[in-house]
XYZ file of C-alpha atoms in Angstrom:
581
model
C -26.068 26.227 -3.819
C -23.277 27.821 -0.778
C -23.778 26.787 2.760
C -20.294 28.961 4.241
C -20.390 30.583 7.684
C -17.681 33.294 9.672
C -17.229 29.187 11.609
C -16.799 28.047 8.384
C -14.389 30.950 7.423
C -12.383 30.758 10.470
C -11.539 26.883 10.605
C -10.376 27.401 7.142
C -8.296 30.932 7.960
C -7.011 29.438 11.431
C -5.804 26.699 9.310
C -3.888 28.941 6.851
C -2.139 31.021 10.131
C -0.491 27.986 11.993
C 1.276 27.094 8.631
C 2.484 30.576 8.293
C 3.085 30.341 12.691
C 5.238 26.963 11.652
C 7.339 28.029 9.154
C 7.363 31.562 11.449
C 8.637 29.659 14.553
C 11.474 27.831 12.943
C 12.886 30.638 10.601
C 13.467 32.130 13.381
C 12.208 30.611 17.162
C 14.060 26.726 17.254
C 17.283 26.475 18.645
C 18.323 25.581 14.976
C 18.137 27.898 12.410
C 17.644 27.500 9.058
C 20.300 28.826 8.020
C 23.051 26.614 6.443
C 22.167 24.077 3.869
C 22.317 21.571 5.141
C 19.681 22.287 7.452
C 17.602 24.262 4.692
C 16.926 21.333 2.959
C 18.181 17.964 5.193
C 16.823 19.087 8.802
C 20.766 18.290 9.630
C 19.601 14.508 9.365
C 17.848 14.519 12.642
C 14.120 14.717 11.936
C 11.813 12.103 13.600
C 10.659 10.029 12.215
C 6.104 10.514 12.863
C 6.551 14.514 11.236
C 8.661 12.047 7.612
C 5.503 9.765 7.311
C 3.291 11.966 7.861
C 5.044 14.554 5.478
C 5.275 11.156 3.177
C 1.759 10.548 2.947
C 0.886 15.249 3.419
C 3.341 15.245 -0.229
C 1.359 12.148 -1.163
C -1.939 12.697 -1.254
C -2.871 15.733 -3.114
C -6.108 17.923 -3.756
C -6.522 15.828 -7.203
C -6.406 12.081 -4.603
C -9.427 14.118 -2.942
C -11.180 15.081 -5.732
C -10.691 12.848 -8.228
C -10.864 8.979 -6.229
C -14.522 9.891 -4.835
C -15.414 11.488 -8.867
C -13.494 7.581 -10.177
C -15.044 5.995 -7.815
C -18.862 7.629 -9.028
C -18.005 6.961 -12.602
C -15.922 3.771 -13.646
C -16.241 1.833 -10.041
C -15.298 0.600 -7.302
C -11.839 -1.058 -9.870
C -9.895 2.100 -9.265
C -10.141 1.133 -5.991
C -7.018 -1.492 -5.575
C -4.697 0.423 -6.254
C -4.661 1.145 -2.177
C -2.693 -2.099 -2.721
C 0.087 -0.926 -5.554
C 0.642 1.865 -3.216
C 1.532 1.040 -0.804
C 3.665 -1.684 -2.579
C 5.269 0.307 -3.947
C 7.277 1.290 -0.897
C 8.769 -1.987 -0.665
C 10.727 -1.529 -3.963
C 12.613 2.450 -2.790
C 12.978 0.388 0.671
C 14.986 -2.429 -0.758
C 16.383 -1.293 -4.220
C 16.914 2.149 -3.843
C 17.425 3.380 0.067
C 20.136 1.367 0.160
C 21.675 3.217 -2.478
C 20.379 6.848 -1.280
C 22.145 6.635 2.748
C 25.241 4.416 1.907
C 25.971 8.527 -0.593
C 24.962 10.449 1.646
C 23.580 12.538 -1.467
C 21.863 15.841 -0.711
C 19.629 14.986 -4.511
C 18.942 12.029 -5.659
C 19.884 13.274 -8.849
C 23.251 14.129 -7.950
C 23.736 9.388 -8.137
C 22.741 10.224 -11.487
C 25.934 12.545 -11.447
C 28.213 9.790 -9.679
C 26.802 6.988 -11.654
C 26.632 8.612 -15.005
C 28.015 12.219 -15.667
C 26.794 15.441 -15.066
C 25.033 15.135 -18.702
C 22.318 12.441 -17.269
C 22.313 14.383 -14.278
C 21.349 16.983 -15.629
C 18.581 15.804 -17.625
C 17.589 14.039 -14.399
C 16.703 17.588 -12.734
C 14.734 19.203 -15.612
C 12.618 16.308 -16.372
C 11.551 16.248 -12.365
C 11.389 20.844 -12.689
C 8.997 20.495 -15.402
C 7.052 17.511 -13.696
C 6.241 19.115 -10.763
C 6.641 23.610 -12.792
C 3.507 20.933 -14.789
C 1.827 19.400 -11.431
C 1.466 21.973 -8.542
C -0.230 24.972 -10.786
C -3.238 22.592 -11.273
C -3.035 21.146 -7.284
C -3.576 24.666 -6.724
C -6.140 24.532 -9.091
C -8.027 21.787 -8.731
C -9.239 23.196 -4.573
C -9.802 26.476 -5.910
C -12.608 25.442 -7.938
C -13.759 23.992 -4.428
C -14.101 26.114 -2.758
C -15.246 28.797 -5.788
C -18.666 25.896 -5.701
C -18.686 25.789 -1.793
C -18.405 29.767 -1.088
C -19.234 31.612 -3.904
C -15.396 33.065 -3.482
C -14.237 33.775 -6.261
C -10.710 31.271 -6.637
C -9.010 34.099 -8.406
C -8.435 35.951 -5.105
C -8.899 33.084 -2.814
C -5.802 31.811 -4.662
C -2.990 34.324 -4.392
C -4.274 34.529 -0.861
C -3.488 31.036 -0.039
C -0.319 30.299 -2.498
C 1.680 33.558 -0.673
C 0.889 32.008 2.936
C 2.403 28.400 0.952
C 5.069 30.623 -0.374
C 6.060 32.070 2.937
C 7.052 29.097 4.976
C 8.297 27.008 2.927
C 10.688 29.971 2.168
C 12.106 31.042 5.422
C 11.015 27.739 7.024
C 12.636 24.697 5.269
C 12.201 21.612 5.505
C 11.275 21.637 8.787
C 8.334 24.038 8.472
C 7.423 21.594 5.218
C 7.834 18.961 7.501
C 5.816 20.352 10.621
C 3.227 22.148 8.346
C 2.439 18.804 6.027
C 1.513 17.333 9.049
C -0.910 19.561 11.204
C -2.734 19.552 7.151
C -2.779 15.455 7.587
C -4.047 15.359 10.127
C -6.227 18.453 9.015
C -7.901 16.977 5.128
C -8.262 12.868 7.156
C -10.817 15.026 9.837
C -12.437 16.995 7.027
C -12.342 13.268 5.083
C -13.388 10.946 8.360
C -16.368 13.160 8.782
C -17.476 13.780 5.537
C -18.024 10.476 5.426
C -19.022 9.543 8.783
C -22.448 12.967 8.354
C -23.474 10.906 4.953
C -23.162 7.655 6.442
C -25.402 8.743 8.492
C -28.269 10.340 6.335
C -28.392 6.602 4.770
C -31.445 5.041 5.430
C -28.858 2.473 6.367
C -25.260 1.441 5.528
C -25.868 -2.017 2.702
C -27.887 1.098 0.857
C -24.097 1.911 -0.500
C -23.171 -2.089 -1.816
C -26.851 -3.112 -3.185
C -27.126 0.641 -4.738
C -23.281 0.473 -6.126
C -24.107 -3.952 -6.955
C -27.792 -2.805 -8.682
C -25.823 -0.599 -11.268
C -22.565 -2.506 -11.462
C -20.169 0.020 -9.777
C -18.917 -2.899 -7.610
C -15.689 -4.188 -9.821
C -12.643 -5.842 -8.375
C -10.869 -7.757 -11.310
C -12.182 -7.510 -14.818
C -9.566 -9.616 -16.132
C -9.856 -8.271 -19.880
C -6.003 -7.750 -20.764
C -6.686 -5.114 -23.671
C -4.056 -2.468 -22.259
C -6.605 -0.491 -24.429
C -9.379 -0.991 -21.702
C -9.023 2.085 -18.823
C -9.068 0.262 -16.111
C -8.420 -3.599 -15.013
C -7.209 -5.577 -12.675
C -2.996 -5.517 -13.742
C -3.170 -2.296 -15.161
C -4.375 -1.471 -11.508
C -2.109 -3.497 -9.999
C 0.985 -3.511 -11.997
C 0.445 -0.634 -14.290
C -0.033 1.325 -11.861
C 2.564 0.561 -9.635
C 5.517 1.275 -11.933
C 3.389 4.375 -12.244
C 3.473 5.354 -7.866
C 7.401 3.477 -7.576
C 8.004 5.932 -9.697
C 6.924 8.441 -7.688
C 8.209 7.580 -4.758
C 12.097 5.234 -5.721
C 13.108 8.200 -7.524
C 11.098 11.721 -6.582
C 13.464 14.129 -5.290
C 11.142 14.673 -2.999
C 10.124 11.927 -1.025
C 13.125 10.377 -1.324
C 14.401 13.869 0.160
C 12.108 13.080 3.106
C 14.251 9.976 3.525
C 17.451 10.992 4.242
C 15.922 13.283 6.331
C 16.536 10.659 8.930
C 19.689 9.929 10.943
C 19.502 6.036 9.662
C 18.065 3.498 7.096
C 15.902 2.007 9.708
C 14.261 4.746 10.307
C 13.381 5.499 7.348
C 12.304 1.991 6.729
C 9.408 2.629 9.792
C 8.409 5.582 8.092
C 8.106 4.301 4.705
C 5.808 1.486 6.318
C 3.771 4.391 8.160
C 3.297 5.825 5.222
C 1.765 3.242 3.392
C -0.637 2.030 5.727
C -1.457 6.472 6.139
C -2.305 6.029 2.319
C -3.862 2.989 0.973
C -5.943 3.833 5.391
C -6.980 7.745 3.097
C -7.006 6.116 -0.750
C -9.760 3.480 1.271
C -11.219 6.776 2.169
C -11.463 7.983 -0.264
C -13.014 5.160 -2.770
C -15.371 4.410 -0.658
C -16.533 8.750 -0.395
C -17.304 8.625 -3.578
C -19.876 5.156 -3.583
C -21.909 6.533 -0.631
C -21.755 10.297 -3.189
C -23.266 7.875 -5.379
C -26.020 6.216 -3.386
C -26.795 9.611 -2.200
C -27.670 10.862 -6.337
C -28.518 7.625 -6.833
C -32.062 9.200 -8.198
C -30.217 12.120 -9.138
C -27.364 12.800 -11.141
C -26.091 15.817 -10.756
C -24.506 16.388 -13.793
C -26.584 14.874 -16.062
C -28.944 17.360 -14.862
C -26.419 20.160 -14.876
C -25.853 21.280 -10.855
C -22.345 20.195 -11.959
C -19.816 20.489 -14.873
C -16.869 18.315 -13.782
C -17.397 15.026 -11.652
C -14.121 16.488 -9.864
C -16.796 18.753 -8.659
C -18.962 16.298 -6.897
C -17.516 16.306 -3.497
C -17.689 20.234 -3.063
C -21.284 19.173 -4.416
C -21.920 16.894 -2.008
C -20.124 18.838 1.419
C -22.358 21.487 0.590
C -25.544 19.578 0.650
C -25.116 18.158 2.856
C -23.664 21.000 5.934
C -26.766 22.908 6.433
C -27.801 22.398 10.161
C -25.587 19.226 10.699
C -22.111 20.091 12.481
C -20.700 24.124 12.703
C -17.462 24.889 10.454
C -18.016 21.667 8.503
C -17.500 23.405 5.137
C -14.507 24.869 7.251
C -13.624 21.710 7.669
C -13.782 19.804 4.496
C -11.813 23.448 2.532
C -8.715 22.922 4.965
C -9.005 18.955 4.829
C -8.403 20.056 0.218
C -6.407 22.893 0.712
C -4.285 21.292 3.052
C -3.864 18.140 0.828
C -2.990 20.922 -2.398
C -0.660 22.453 0.377
C 1.496 19.889 1.477
C 2.135 19.273 -1.917
C 2.533 22.286 -3.212
C 5.879 23.585 -0.304
C 6.603 19.908 -1.012
C 7.360 21.126 -4.512
C 8.538 23.872 -3.484
C 11.604 22.003 -1.246
C 12.882 19.468 -3.459
C 12.946 21.879 -6.666
C 15.278 24.113 -5.033
C 17.260 21.717 -3.548
C 18.015 20.193 -7.024
C 18.062 23.910 -9.156
C 20.934 24.805 -6.750
C 22.502 21.209 -5.773
C 22.523 20.065 -9.063
C 22.701 23.465 -11.529
C 23.723 26.357 -9.197
C 26.494 24.266 -8.174
C 28.298 22.963 -11.027
C 27.674 26.674 -13.382
C 28.284 28.459 -10.297
C 32.555 28.566 -9.581
C 32.123 31.071 -6.810
C 32.202 28.629 -3.262
C 29.507 30.408 -1.223
C 29.464 30.471 1.892
C 26.703 28.667 3.963
C 24.910 31.826 5.073
C 24.682 32.924 0.774
C 23.124 29.188 -0.199
C 20.763 29.589 2.731
C 19.075 33.076 1.892
C 19.916 32.706 -1.997
C 17.374 29.244 -1.932
C 15.246 31.588 0.348
C 15.162 33.711 -3.381
C 14.765 29.974 -5.627
C 11.581 29.117 -3.485
C 10.007 32.393 -3.809
C 10.445 32.841 -7.693
C 8.940 29.124 -8.215
C 6.665 29.620 -6.156
C 5.297 33.295 -8.132
C 5.338 30.658 -11.104
C 3.584 28.400 -9.609
C 0.552 30.633 -9.162
C 0.981 32.771 -12.776
C 0.253 29.622 -14.732
C -2.573 28.292 -12.220
C -4.384 31.465 -14.019
C -3.173 30.186 -17.530
C -4.190 26.834 -16.903
C -7.742 28.014 -16.120
C -8.155 29.107 -19.148
C -7.089 25.675 -21.277
C -8.857 23.170 -19.251
C -7.925 20.788 -21.697
C -4.187 20.817 -21.414
C -4.503 19.188 -17.398
C -5.221 15.863 -18.677
C -2.375 16.014 -20.685
C 0.022 17.496 -18.157
C -1.038 15.377 -15.933
C -0.253 11.918 -18.339
C 3.258 13.476 -19.608
C 3.488 13.890 -15.521
C 4.071 9.265 -16.605
C 5.956 9.779 -19.244
C 8.430 11.861 -17.150
C 8.796 8.892 -14.721
C 8.722 6.555 -17.622
C 12.498 7.551 -18.634
C 13.690 8.797 -14.484
C 12.166 5.097 -13.368
C 14.586 3.108 -16.271
C 17.007 5.647 -15.963
C 17.529 4.314 -11.938
C 17.324 1.311 -12.388
C 19.436 0.843 -14.728
C 22.040 3.067 -12.804
C 21.981 0.478 -9.661
C 21.195 -3.219 -11.978
C 23.050 -3.251 -14.548
C 27.070 -1.922 -14.199
C 28.220 -2.324 -18.410
C 25.239 0.580 -18.653
C 27.305 3.994 -19.949
C 26.420 7.279 -19.555
C 25.540 7.328 -23.626
C 23.729 4.409 -23.082
C 21.104 6.045 -20.781
C 21.015 9.098 -22.697
C 19.876 7.507 -25.534
C 17.334 5.420 -22.848
C 16.135 8.737 -21.011
C 15.781 9.919 -24.635
C 14.171 8.135 -26.449
C 11.639 6.940 -23.790
C 10.620 10.509 -23.674
C 9.835 11.477 -27.412
C 8.063 7.913 -27.878
C 4.994 8.751 -24.558
C 5.019 11.817 -25.785
C 4.358 11.565 -28.768
C 1.926 8.320 -27.881
C 0.259 10.444 -24.694
C -0.653 13.747 -27.800
C -1.963 11.314 -30.470
C -4.180 9.767 -27.245
C -4.888 13.273 -25.899
C -6.389 14.419 -29.418
C -8.295 10.834 -30.073
C -10.561 11.273 -26.936
C -11.185 15.227 -27.507
C -11.867 13.829 -30.795
C -14.578 10.754 -29.578
C -12.136 7.980 -31.000
C -11.864 6.804 -27.607
C -14.713 6.824 -25.239
C -14.407 5.166 -22.200
C -17.493 3.271 -20.556
C -19.336 4.878 -17.315
C -22.346 3.618 -15.497
C -25.096 3.967 -15.349
C -27.173 6.786 -13.696
C -30.927 8.146 -12.823
C -32.201 11.379 -12.983
C -35.832 9.857 -11.916
C -36.085 11.316 -8.335
C -35.432 14.557 -9.447
C -37.316 17.361 -8.839
C -37.998 20.114 -11.053
C -36.205 22.347 -9.503
C -33.047 20.112 -10.284
C -33.983 19.572 -13.569
C -32.626 22.520 -16.122
C -34.287 20.603 -19.145
C -36.843 18.495 -18.532
C -36.413 16.677 -21.819
C -33.231 15.673 -20.801
C -32.503 11.822 -21.486
C -29.569 9.612 -20.244
C -27.805 8.647 -22.888
C -25.558 5.605 -21.845
C -21.948 5.838 -23.729
C -20.876 2.649 -25.619
C -16.684 1.792 -25.460
C -15.464 3.497 -28.745
C -11.804 2.490 -29.601
C -11.434 3.792 -33.351
C -8.379 5.273 -32.642
C -4.795 3.404 -33.267
C -4.970 0.468 -30.736
C -0.915 2.020 -29.153
C -2.460 5.452 -28.587
C -5.228 3.702 -27.006
C -3.360 2.104 -24.421
C -4.739 3.156 -20.474
C -2.935 6.061 -19.468
C -1.280 3.026 -16.005
C 0.798 2.019 -18.300
C 2.548 5.020 -19.618
C 5.381 4.666 -16.997
C 5.507 0.801 -17.564
C 6.020 1.258 -21.559
C 7.977 3.964 -21.057
C 10.244 2.256 -18.399
C 10.876 -0.389 -20.513
C 12.036 1.730 -23.731
C 14.780 2.516 -21.512
C 15.822 0.182 -20.508
C 15.733 -1.663 -23.958
C 17.725 1.633 -25.559
C 19.731 1.497 -22.946
C 21.831 -2.063 -23.068
C 21.619 -1.177 -26.819
C 23.096 1.772 -26.871
C 25.874 1.243 -23.953
C 26.912 -2.545 -26.278
C 26.469 0.281 -29.343
C 29.210 2.347 -27.175
C 31.089 -0.055 -25.232
C 29.914 -1.749 -22.671
C 31.272 -0.425 -18.989
C 33.091 -3.187 -17.097
C 31.663 -4.620 -14.513
C 34.501 -4.544 -12.584
C 35.230 -0.632 -12.640
C 31.605 0.273 -10.833
C 32.100 1.746 -7.720
C 29.265 -1.126 -5.555
C 28.632 1.428 -3.411
C 25.899 2.119 -7.116
C 25.094 0.327 -7.918
C 21.979 -1.844 -5.151
C 22.704 -4.396 -2.384
C 20.430 -6.781 -4.280
C 23.426 -7.045 -6.730
C 26.434 -7.136 -5.281
C 27.400 -11.109 -4.725
C 26.832 -11.642 -8.641
C 29.313 -8.735 -9.694
C 32.824 -9.509 -9.912
C 35.452 -10.222 -6.606
C 37.280 -7.049 -7.197
C 39.444 -3.402 -5.457
C 37.768 -0.388 -5.862
C 40.242 1.525 -7.828
C 40.997 5.526 -6.379
C 40.836 7.997 -8.207
C 44.170 9.279 -6.794
C 45.366 5.403 -7.851
C 44.290 6.308 -11.767
C 45.769 10.132 -11.927
C 49.082 8.178 -10.665
C 49.182 7.014 -14.077
C 49.110 9.973 -16.297
C 46.132 9.473 -17.880
C 41.760 10.493 -16.816
C 39.722 7.543 -16.535
C 37.158 8.179 -19.967
C 40.418 8.244 -21.984
C 41.459 4.346 -19.515
C 39.846 2.177 -21.955
C 38.942 -0.211 -18.415
C 37.316 1.946 -16.842
C 35.271 4.278 -18.880
C 32.863 5.636 -15.893
C 35.486 5.331 -12.918
C 35.918 9.444 -12.764
C 32.360 9.958 -11.338
C 32.872 8.270 -8.401
C 36.123 10.184 -7.138
């Protein structure tokens, strides 16, 4: 059913126009033009706490989250809602462990840290992993809300996707990081408005607020303390708070998109304040999304749209719900909802394009292209990179449409790369004796092992050898128009795990397991190749937490090493000292 009016289209395209205008302002009318590397990537390090914190929230909450979290509550229950706490807690390691190192080094790319600590090979590995992850993730982020747009409006997603992406590419290209941050700020406010309005109308449509919890409890959906220690259980208390904590920590602490925004602020005190707002904002949005899922279930309590084939996938529940409550309520409600979902996705896309551009320029082009570029030339080159990356993402959206089953695989592979990256950065900051060859072995081993586990996990799920139990639904209240087949019967799927234990592990543990593999192999390989001498590692490359445990020695400068007539790598005691100079 499509309940879309001209007011809805005005609300939706108005959001796109405002986003484009913000880009034009920072490109052509702002006092500081985006024509230098520092301005284009870091905003001159003069950004304010409020827009940065809003941009952090917007870049982390995608359309997948807005549509997926309510579906999770509807299908599997409330256990996942504890993720609101793990998401907020993940800001603590970034603030205490990683951020002091980034600010001390004043780097532009988080992967430049890997160069200083280990060498270019590790830096290149990290940069490539980040780009692969983003190029897999961004097309999915755009495709999911495009499906919602198609469901609510009936408009062909092949038409709307290029238009929306073109506007995002435009303001990201011309306006640099400032345009991205301020459009993120505008879009996150639209997103929250859409969520709150839909939630309030949904609650008002029900007989009482209590009935939301009564119906959820009656069907076993109110579940917060599944204490199972079986790693194969899809969602438990432990994997939501621990496994998801490591997943989000990797997404925050070693993610160029998040680190770059923190470094746009003048000092670490303001960055930590932005992270506190970021943590609070994440908790609020995750909670809103999860509660919306319970409201949707209370609404469809007696007539499940998945069983009746009103929709094909659980991710379509929220758009269907909006299309049902929109008529006769608030004019433009559907437009506000679509603006919110697409805002979440556009902010993620613009953040990804800008951060990938920084990584490609700083960690690849500047290394391989020996000619020194002027600030204007570098700025123009980065704009070209944004356009090319954006076009590739648009093309991949249509590829993903044809390969629907690969969406889950691509999402899982994102967790695989995150585990390796988290392990590499953590080894570098905590263990001064770990060396370049060691972390390379650790990172590559983690990637190969986790990719193997992930692929086999998806194969076993598709073969039906792994089945996760869903909460009960009903169709007793459906009318004949809603029943596509009057003989429909509800089948209750029992938990099933006939696959090998390793292949059946919940995806929540993938990042944690990947980081552990990186750590174990990294330390073992470093021992095999010969540990670094901790005295020769610059303390600025290590987290302040371990400083008091390090030997008290004077910092050795590169000039002193070279004066002795040999290169740092030939020095048996100071293998890694060259990376700090």
